[in-house]
CSV table of C-alpha atoms in Angstrom, one decimal:
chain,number,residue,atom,x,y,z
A,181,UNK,CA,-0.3,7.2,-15.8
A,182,UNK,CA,0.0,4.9,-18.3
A,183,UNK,CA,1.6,1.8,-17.2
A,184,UNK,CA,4.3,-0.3,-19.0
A,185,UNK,CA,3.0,-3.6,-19.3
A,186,UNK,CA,5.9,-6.7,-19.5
A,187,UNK,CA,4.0,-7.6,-22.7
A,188,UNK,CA,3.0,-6.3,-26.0
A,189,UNK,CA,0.5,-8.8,-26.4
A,190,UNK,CA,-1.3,-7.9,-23.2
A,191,UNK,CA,-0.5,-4.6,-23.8
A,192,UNK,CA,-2.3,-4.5,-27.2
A,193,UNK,CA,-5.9,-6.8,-25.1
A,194,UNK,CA,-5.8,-4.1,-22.7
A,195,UNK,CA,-6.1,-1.2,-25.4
A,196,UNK,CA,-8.5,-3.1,-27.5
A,197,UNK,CA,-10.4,-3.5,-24.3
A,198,UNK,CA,-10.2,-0.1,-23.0
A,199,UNK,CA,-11.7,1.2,-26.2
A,200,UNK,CA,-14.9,-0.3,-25.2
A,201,UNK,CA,-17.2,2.6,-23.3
A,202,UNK,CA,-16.8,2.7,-19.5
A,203,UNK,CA,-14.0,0.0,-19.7
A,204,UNK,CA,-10.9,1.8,-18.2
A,205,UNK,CA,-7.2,0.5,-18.4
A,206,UNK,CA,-7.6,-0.9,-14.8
A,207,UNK,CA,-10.8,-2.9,-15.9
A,208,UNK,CA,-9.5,-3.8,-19.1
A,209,UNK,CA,-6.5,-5.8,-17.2
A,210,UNK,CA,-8.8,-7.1,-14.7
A,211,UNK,CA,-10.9,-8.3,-17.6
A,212,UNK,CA,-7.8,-9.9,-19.9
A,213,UNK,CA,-6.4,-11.5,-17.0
A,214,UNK,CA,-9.5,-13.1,-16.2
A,215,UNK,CA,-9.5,-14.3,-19.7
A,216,UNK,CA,-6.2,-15.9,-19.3
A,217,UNK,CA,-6.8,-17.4,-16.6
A,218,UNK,CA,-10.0,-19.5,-19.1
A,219,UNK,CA,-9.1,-22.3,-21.4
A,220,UNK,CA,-8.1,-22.0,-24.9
A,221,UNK,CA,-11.3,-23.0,-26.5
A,222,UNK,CA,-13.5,-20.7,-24.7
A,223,UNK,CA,-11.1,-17.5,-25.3
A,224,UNK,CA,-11.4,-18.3,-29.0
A,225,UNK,CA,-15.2,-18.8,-28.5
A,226,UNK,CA,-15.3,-15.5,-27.1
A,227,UNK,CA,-13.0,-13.8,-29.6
A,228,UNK,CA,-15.3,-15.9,-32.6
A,229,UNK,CA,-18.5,-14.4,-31.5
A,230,UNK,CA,-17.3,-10.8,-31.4
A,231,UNK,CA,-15.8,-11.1,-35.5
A,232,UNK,CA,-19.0,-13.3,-36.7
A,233,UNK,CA,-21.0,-11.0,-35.3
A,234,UNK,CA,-19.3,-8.2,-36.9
A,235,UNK,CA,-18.5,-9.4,-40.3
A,236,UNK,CA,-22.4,-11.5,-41.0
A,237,UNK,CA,-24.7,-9.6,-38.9
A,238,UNK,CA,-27.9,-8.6,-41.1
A,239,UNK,CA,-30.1,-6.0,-40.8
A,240,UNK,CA,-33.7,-6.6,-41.6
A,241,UNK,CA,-34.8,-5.0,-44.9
A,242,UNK,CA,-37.8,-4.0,-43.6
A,243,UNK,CA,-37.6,-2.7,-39.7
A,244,UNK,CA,-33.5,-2.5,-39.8
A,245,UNK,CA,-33.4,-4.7,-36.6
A,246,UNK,CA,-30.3,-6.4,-36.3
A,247,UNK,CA,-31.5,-10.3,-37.3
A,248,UNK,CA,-30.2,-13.3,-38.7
A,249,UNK,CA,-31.9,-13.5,-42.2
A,250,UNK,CA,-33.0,-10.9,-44.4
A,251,UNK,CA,-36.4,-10.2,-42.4
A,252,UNK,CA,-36.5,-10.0,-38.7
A,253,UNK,CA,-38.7,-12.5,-36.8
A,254,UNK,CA,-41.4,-9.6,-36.0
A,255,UNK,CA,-41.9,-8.3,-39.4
A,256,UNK,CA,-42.0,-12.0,-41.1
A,257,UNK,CA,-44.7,-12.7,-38.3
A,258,UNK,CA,-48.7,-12.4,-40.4
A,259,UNK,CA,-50.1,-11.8,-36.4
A,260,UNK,CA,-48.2,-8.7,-36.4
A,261,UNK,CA,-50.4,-5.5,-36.9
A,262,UNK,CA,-48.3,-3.6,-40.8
A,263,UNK,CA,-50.2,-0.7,-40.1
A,264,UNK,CA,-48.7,0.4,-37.2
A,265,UNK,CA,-45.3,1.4,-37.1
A,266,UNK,CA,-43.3,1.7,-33.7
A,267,UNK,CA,-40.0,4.1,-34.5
A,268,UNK,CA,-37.0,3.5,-32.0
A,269,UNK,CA,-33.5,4.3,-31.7
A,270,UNK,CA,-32.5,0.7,-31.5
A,271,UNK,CA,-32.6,-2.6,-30.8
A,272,UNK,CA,-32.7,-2.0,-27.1
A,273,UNK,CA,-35.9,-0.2,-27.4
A,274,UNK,CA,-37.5,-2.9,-29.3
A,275,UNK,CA,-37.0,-5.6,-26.5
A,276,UNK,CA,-37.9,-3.7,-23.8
A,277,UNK,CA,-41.1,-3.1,-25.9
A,278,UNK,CA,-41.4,-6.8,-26.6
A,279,UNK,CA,-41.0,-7.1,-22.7
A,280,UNK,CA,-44.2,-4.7,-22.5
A,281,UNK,CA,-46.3,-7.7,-24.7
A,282,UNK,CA,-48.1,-4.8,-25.2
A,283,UNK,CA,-47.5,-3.5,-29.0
A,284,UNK,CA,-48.4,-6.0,-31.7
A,285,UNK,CA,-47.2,-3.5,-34.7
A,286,UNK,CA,-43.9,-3.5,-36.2
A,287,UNK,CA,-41.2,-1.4,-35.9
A,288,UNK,CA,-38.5,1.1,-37.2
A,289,UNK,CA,-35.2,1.0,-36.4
A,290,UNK,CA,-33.5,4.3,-37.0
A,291,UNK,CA,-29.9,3.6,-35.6
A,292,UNK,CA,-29.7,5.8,-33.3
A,293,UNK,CA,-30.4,9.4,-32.9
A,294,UNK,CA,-29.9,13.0,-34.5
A,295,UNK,CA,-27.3,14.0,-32.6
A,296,UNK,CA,-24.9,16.7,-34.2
A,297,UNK,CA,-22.5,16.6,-31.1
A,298,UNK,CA,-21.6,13.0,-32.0
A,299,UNK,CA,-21.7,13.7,-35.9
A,300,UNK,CA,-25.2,12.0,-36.5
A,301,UNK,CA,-27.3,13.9,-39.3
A,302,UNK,CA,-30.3,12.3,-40.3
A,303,UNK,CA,-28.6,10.9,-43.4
A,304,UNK,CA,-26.7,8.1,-41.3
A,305,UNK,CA,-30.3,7.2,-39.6
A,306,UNK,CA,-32.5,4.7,-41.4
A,307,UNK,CA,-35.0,8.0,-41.6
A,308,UNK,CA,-35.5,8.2,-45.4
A,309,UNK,CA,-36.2,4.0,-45.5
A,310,UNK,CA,-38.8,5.0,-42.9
A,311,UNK,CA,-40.3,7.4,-45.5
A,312,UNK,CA,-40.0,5.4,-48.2
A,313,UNK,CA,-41.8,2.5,-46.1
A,314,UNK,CA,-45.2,5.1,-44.9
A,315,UNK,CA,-45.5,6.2,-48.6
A,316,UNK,CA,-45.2,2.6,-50.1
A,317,UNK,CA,-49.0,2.3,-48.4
A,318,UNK,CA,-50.5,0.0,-45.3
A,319,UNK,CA,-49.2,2.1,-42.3
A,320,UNK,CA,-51.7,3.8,-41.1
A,321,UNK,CA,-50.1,5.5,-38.0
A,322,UNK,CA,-46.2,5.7,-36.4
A,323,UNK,CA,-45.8,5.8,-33.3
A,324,UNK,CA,-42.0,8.2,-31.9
A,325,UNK,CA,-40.7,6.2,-29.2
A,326,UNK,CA,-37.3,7.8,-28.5
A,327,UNK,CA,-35.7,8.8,-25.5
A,328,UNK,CA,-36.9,12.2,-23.9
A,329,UNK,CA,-33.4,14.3,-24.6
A,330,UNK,CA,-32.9,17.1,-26.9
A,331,UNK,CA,-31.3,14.7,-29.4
A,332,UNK,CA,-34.3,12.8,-29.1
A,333,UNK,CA,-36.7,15.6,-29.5
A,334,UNK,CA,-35.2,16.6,-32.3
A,335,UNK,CA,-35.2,13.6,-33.9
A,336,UNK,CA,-38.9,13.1,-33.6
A,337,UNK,CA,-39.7,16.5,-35.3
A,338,UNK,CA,-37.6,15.7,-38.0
A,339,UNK,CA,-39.4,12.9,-38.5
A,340,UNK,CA,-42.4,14.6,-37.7
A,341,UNK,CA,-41.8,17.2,-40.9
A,342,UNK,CA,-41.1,14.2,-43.4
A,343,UNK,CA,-44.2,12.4,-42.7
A,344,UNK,CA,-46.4,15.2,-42.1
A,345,UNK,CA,-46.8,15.4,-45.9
A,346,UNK,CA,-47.6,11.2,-46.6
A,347,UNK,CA,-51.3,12.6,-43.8
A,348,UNK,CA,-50.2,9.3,-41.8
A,349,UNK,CA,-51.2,9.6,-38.2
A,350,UNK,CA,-48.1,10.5,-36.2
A,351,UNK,CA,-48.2,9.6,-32.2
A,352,UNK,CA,-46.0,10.0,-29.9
A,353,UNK,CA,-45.2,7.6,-26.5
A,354,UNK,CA,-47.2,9.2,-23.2
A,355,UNK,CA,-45.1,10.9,-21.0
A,356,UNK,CA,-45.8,10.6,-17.4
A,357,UNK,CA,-45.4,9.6,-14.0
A,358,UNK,CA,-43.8,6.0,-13.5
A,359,UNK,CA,-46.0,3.3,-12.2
A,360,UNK,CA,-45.1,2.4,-8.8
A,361,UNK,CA,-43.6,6.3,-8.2
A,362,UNK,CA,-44.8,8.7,-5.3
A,363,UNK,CA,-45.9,12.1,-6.9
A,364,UNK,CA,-43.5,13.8,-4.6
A,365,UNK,CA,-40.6,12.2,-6.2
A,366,UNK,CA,-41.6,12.7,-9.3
A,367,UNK,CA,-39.8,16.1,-11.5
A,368,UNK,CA,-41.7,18.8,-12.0
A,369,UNK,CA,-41.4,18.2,-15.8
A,370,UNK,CA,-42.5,15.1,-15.9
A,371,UNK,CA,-45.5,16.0,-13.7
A,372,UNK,CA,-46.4,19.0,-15.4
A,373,UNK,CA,-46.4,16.7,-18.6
A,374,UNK,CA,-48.8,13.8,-17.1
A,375,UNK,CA,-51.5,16.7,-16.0
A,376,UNK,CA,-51.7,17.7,-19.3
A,377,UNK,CA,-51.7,14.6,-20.9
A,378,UNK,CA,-54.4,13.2,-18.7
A,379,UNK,CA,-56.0,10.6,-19.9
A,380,UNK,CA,-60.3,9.8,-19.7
A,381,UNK,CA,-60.1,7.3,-16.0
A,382,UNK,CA,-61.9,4.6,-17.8
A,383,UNK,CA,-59.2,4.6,-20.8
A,384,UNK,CA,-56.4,3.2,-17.7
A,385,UNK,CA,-58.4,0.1,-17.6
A,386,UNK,CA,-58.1,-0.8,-21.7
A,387,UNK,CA,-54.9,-2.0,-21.7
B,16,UNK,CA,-35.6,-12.1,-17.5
B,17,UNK,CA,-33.8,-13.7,-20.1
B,18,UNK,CA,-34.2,-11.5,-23.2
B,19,UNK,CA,-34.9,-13.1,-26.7
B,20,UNK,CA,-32.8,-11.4,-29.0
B,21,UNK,CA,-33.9,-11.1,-32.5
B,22,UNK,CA,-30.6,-12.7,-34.0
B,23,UNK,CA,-28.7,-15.7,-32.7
B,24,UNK,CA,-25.1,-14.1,-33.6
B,25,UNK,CA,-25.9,-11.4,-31.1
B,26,UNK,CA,-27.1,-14.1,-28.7
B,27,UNK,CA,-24.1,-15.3,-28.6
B,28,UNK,CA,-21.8,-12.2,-28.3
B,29,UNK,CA,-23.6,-11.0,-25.5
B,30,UNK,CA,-23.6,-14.3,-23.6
B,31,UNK,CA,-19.6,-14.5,-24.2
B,32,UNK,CA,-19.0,-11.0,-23.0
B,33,UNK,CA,-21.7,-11.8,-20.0
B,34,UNK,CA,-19.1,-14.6,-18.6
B,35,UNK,CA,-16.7,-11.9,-18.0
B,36,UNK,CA,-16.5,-10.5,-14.1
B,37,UNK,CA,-18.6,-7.8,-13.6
B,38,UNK,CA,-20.6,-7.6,-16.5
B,39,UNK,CA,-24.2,-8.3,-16.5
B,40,UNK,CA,-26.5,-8.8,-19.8
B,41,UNK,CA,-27.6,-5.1,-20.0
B,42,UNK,CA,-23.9,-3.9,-20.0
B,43,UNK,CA,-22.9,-7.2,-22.8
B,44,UNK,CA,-25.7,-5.9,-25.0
B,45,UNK,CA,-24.5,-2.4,-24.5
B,46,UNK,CA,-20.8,-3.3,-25.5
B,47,UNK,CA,-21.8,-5.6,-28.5
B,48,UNK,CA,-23.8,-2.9,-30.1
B,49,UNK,CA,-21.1,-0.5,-29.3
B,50,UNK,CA,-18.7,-2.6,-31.5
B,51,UNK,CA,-21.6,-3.2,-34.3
B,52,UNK,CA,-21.0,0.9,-34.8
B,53,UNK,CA,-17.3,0.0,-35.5
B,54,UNK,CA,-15.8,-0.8,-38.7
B,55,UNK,CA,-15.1,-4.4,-39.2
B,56,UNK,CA,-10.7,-3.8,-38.8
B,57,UNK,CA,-11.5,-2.1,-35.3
B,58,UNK,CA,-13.8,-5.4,-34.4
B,59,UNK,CA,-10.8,-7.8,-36.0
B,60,UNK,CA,-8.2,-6.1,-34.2
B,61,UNK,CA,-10.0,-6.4,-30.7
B,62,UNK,CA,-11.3,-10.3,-31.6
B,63,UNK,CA,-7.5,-11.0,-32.6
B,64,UNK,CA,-6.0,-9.5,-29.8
B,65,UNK,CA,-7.7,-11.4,-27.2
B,66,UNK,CA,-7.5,-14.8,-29.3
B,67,UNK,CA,-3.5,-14.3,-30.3
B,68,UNK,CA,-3.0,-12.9,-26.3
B,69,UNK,CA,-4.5,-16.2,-25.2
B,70,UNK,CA,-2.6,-19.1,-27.3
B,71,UNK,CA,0.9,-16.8,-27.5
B,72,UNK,CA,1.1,-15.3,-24.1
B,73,UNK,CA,4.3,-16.9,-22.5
B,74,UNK,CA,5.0,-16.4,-18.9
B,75,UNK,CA,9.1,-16.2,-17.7
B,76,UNK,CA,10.6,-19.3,-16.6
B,77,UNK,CA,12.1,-17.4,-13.9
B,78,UNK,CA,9.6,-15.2,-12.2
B,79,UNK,CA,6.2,-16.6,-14.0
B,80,UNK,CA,5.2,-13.1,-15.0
B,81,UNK,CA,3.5,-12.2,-18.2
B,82,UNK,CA,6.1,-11.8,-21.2
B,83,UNK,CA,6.5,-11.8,-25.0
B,84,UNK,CA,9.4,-14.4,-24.7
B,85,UNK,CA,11.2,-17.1,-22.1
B,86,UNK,CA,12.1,-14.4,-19.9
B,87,UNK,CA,11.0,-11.4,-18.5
B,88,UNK,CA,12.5,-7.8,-18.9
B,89,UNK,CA,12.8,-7.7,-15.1
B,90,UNK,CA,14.9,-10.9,-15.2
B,91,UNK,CA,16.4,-10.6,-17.9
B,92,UNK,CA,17.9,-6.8,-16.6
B,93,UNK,CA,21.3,-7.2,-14.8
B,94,UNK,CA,21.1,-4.2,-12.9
B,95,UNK,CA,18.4,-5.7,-11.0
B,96,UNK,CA,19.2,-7.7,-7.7
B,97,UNK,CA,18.7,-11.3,-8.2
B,98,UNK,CA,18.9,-11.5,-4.3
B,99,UNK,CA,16.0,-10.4,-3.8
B,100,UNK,CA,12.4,-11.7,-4.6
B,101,UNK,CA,9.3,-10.3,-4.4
B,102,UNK,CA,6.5,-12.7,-4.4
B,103,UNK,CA,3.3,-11.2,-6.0
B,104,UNK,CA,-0.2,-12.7,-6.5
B,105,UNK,CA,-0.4,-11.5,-10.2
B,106,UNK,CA,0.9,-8.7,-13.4
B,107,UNK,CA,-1.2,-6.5,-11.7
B,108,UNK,CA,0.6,-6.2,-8.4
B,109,UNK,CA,3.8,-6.5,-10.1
B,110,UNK,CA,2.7,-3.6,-12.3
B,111,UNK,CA,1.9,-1.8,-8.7
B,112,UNK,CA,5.2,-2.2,-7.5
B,113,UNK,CA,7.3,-1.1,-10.2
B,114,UNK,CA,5.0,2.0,-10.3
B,115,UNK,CA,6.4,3.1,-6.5
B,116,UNK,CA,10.3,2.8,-8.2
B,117,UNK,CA,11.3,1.3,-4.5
B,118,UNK,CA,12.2,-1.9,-5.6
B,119,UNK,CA,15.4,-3.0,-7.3
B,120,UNK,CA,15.1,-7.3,-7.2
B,121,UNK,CA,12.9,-9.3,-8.8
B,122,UNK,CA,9.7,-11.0,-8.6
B,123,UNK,CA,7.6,-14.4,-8.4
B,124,UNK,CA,4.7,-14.4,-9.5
B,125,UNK,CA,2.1,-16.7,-7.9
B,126,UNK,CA,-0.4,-16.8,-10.5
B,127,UNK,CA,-3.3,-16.6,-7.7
B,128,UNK,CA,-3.3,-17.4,-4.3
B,129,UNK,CA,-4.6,-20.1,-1.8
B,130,UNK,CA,-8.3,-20.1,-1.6
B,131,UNK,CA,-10.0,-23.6,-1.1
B,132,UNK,CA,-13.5,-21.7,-1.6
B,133,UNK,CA,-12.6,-21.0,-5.5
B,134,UNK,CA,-10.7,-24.4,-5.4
B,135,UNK,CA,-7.4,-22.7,-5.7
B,136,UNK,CA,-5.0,-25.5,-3.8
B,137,UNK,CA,-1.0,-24.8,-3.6
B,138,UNK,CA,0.2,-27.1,-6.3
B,139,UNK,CA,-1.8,-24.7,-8.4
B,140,UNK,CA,0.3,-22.1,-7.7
B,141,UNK,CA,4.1,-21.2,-8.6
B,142,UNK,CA,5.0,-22.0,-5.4
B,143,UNK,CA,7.1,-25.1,-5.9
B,144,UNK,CA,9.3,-23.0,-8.3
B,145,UNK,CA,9.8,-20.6,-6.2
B,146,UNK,CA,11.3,-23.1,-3.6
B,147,UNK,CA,13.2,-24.8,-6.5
B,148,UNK,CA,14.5,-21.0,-6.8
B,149,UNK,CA,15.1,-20.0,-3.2
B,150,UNK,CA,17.1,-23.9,-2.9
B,151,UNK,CA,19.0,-23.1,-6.2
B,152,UNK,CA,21.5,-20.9,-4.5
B,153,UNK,CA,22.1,-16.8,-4.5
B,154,UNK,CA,18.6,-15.6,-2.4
B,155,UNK,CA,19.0,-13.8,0.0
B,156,UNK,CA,16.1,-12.8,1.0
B,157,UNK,CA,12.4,-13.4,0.1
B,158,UNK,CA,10.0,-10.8,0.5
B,159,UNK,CA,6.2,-11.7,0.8
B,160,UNK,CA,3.7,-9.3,-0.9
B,161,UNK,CA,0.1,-10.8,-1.0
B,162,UNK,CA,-3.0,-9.0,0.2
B,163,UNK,CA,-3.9,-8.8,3.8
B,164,UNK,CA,-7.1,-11.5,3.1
B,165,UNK,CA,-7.8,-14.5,5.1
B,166,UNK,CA,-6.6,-16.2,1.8
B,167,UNK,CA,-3.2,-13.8,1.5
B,168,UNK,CA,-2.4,-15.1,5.4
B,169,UNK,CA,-2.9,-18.3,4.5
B,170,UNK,CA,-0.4,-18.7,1.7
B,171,UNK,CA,2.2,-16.5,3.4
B,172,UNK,CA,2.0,-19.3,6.4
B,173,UNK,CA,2.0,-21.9,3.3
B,174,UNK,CA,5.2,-20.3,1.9
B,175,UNK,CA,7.1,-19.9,5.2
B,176,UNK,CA,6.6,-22.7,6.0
B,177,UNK,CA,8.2,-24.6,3.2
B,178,UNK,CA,10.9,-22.1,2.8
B,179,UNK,CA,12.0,-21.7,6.6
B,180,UNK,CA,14.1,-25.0,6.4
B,181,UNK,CA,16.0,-23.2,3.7
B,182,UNK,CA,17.3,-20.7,6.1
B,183,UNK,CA,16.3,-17.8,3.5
B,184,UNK,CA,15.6,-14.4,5.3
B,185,UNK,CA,11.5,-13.9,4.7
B,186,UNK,CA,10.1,-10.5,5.1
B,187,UNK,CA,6.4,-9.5,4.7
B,188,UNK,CA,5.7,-5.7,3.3
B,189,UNK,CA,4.8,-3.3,6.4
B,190,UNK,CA,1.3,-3.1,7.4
B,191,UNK,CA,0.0,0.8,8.4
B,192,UNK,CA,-1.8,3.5,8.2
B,193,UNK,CA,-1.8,5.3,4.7
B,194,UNK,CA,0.3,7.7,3.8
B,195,UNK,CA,-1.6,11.4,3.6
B,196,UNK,CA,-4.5,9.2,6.0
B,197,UNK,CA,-5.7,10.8,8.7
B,198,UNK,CA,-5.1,8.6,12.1
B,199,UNK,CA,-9.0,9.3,13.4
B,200,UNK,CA,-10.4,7.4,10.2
B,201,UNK,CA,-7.7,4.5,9.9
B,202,UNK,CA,-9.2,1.1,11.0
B,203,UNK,CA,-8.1,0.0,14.5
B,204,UNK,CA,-6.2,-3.4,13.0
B,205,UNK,CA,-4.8,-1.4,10.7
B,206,UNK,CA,-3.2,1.5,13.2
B,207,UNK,CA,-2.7,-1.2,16.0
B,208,UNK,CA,-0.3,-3.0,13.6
B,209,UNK,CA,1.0,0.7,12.7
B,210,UNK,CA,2.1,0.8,16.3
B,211,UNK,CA,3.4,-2.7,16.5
B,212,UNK,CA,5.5,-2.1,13.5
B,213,UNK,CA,6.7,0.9,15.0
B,214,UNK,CA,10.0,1.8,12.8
B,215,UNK,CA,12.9,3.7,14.2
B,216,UNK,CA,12.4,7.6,12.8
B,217,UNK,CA,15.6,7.8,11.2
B,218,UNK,CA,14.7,4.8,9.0
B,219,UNK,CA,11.5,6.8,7.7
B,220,UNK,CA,14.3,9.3,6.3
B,221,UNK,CA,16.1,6.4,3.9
B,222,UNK,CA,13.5,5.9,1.3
């Protein structure tokens, strides 16, 4: 039921709000009254960050990361390894790999994924810069680290049939039981993936 | 783990939308990157929204609600008895009530209620104005409709006792087990007030 609000002002913060995913109307209230219940300035500070952020976000020309100047942090760092190339769906994906500490490549940024349901071809993903960047020389492998869906999949072997041609090495992430999990728990996918992905017992200890 | 974001502009967004209840950093980054997918109107409307809400929202010099202009629709409607107040914490349970079509007198809106653990003290609340209202003249009756917290308790005892020496009839909403509840799951407090408050069958008839 859609309730009538004694204002069309907060009637118009809750819809805004409740456009947002997994904000219902009931949220979104709880959320604008808590936001009238802050001082001026920091309602406009809120408000601020959200259309800066929108209207003078860059993307870096290289990786497509979301950054602040024309090249991201990572890719303007000389430590960092141009010949490996780490392709994720988003920025997400690249801090929780920064997290790891253990990739010192760079990385792709695609945008998200293939994902026809959602009206996502290929064209809207930064897939052809990607391309583009293997044939322009250094990278000597790319490494698919998208999610493990059908989207996903798909994804990485449409990437997969663009570069095949450039004779770049193309790797994927391991898939495998978590660290930390019981093999019981585990699904019978992912098992059946880690057995035949098995790795030499000394190559654990490298990293 | 604080994460390092690759851009400062997204830093910030995410902290803002962090502040709000119930939303963690994972969730913030989650929305922000949502509204990067938008176009840059949808992202003005919702940053407007919230700002404009914030510096124009007015609230009724009569019952404090939320409104668009000095008073309310429920105020300002004659059909409505101006005998009868409701006093509400907030919109929300003001919202609530209208919803159940029961209620034909106005409301008072709080704005909160007592709680000295969030610093919350009376003369933050509208409850001054609502004796002012109660002395002015035509009440008849006042009825009390906070939550049943130790907080609620306390500022229904607040507010009786400072309007008792006006002689106004004060009535609290009845207390019981949910309609459509079965008796076996209600909580004993609950259905031991439920047997207190024992009502006279016919009267179950006149709603």
């Amino acid at each position: 039921m859609i309730q009538k609000y004694p204002s069309l002002l907060l009637e118009n913060a809750v819809s805004e709000f409740s456009k947002l995913p997994g904000i219902g109307r009931k949220t979104a209230l709880r959320l604008v009254l808590h936001l009238l219940r802050q001082d001026k300035e920091s309602v406009l500070a809120f408000s601020n960050a959200l259309s800066i952020l929108r209207q003078e976000v860059k993307y870096c020309r290289e990786c497509h990361n979301i950054c602040d100047d024309e090249v991201c942090g990572i890719c303007s760092d000389v430590t960092r390894d141009k010949q490996i190339i780490c392709v994720v769906e988003n920025v997400k994906e690249v801090l929780a790999i920064e997290n790891t500490s253990q990739f010192r490549g760079v990385y792709h940024v695609l945008g998200g994924i293939i994902s026809p349901m959602d009206g996502i071809a290929p064209s809207d993903l930064e897939i052809d810069s990607l391309v583009e960047r293997v044939k322009s020389g250094t990278v000597q492998e790319v490494i698919l680290a998208l999610s493990t869906t059908m989207e996903g999949d798909t994804t990485n072997f449409y990437i997969y049939r663009k570069l095949a041609p450039t004779g770049v090495k193309i790797s994927v992430i391991s898939r495998g039981v978590s660290v930390g999990d019981e093999l019981e728990y585990a699904d019978e996918i992912t098992l059946g993936r880690s057995i035949l992905n098995r790795v030499a017992f000394d190559d654990t200890f490298k990293i």
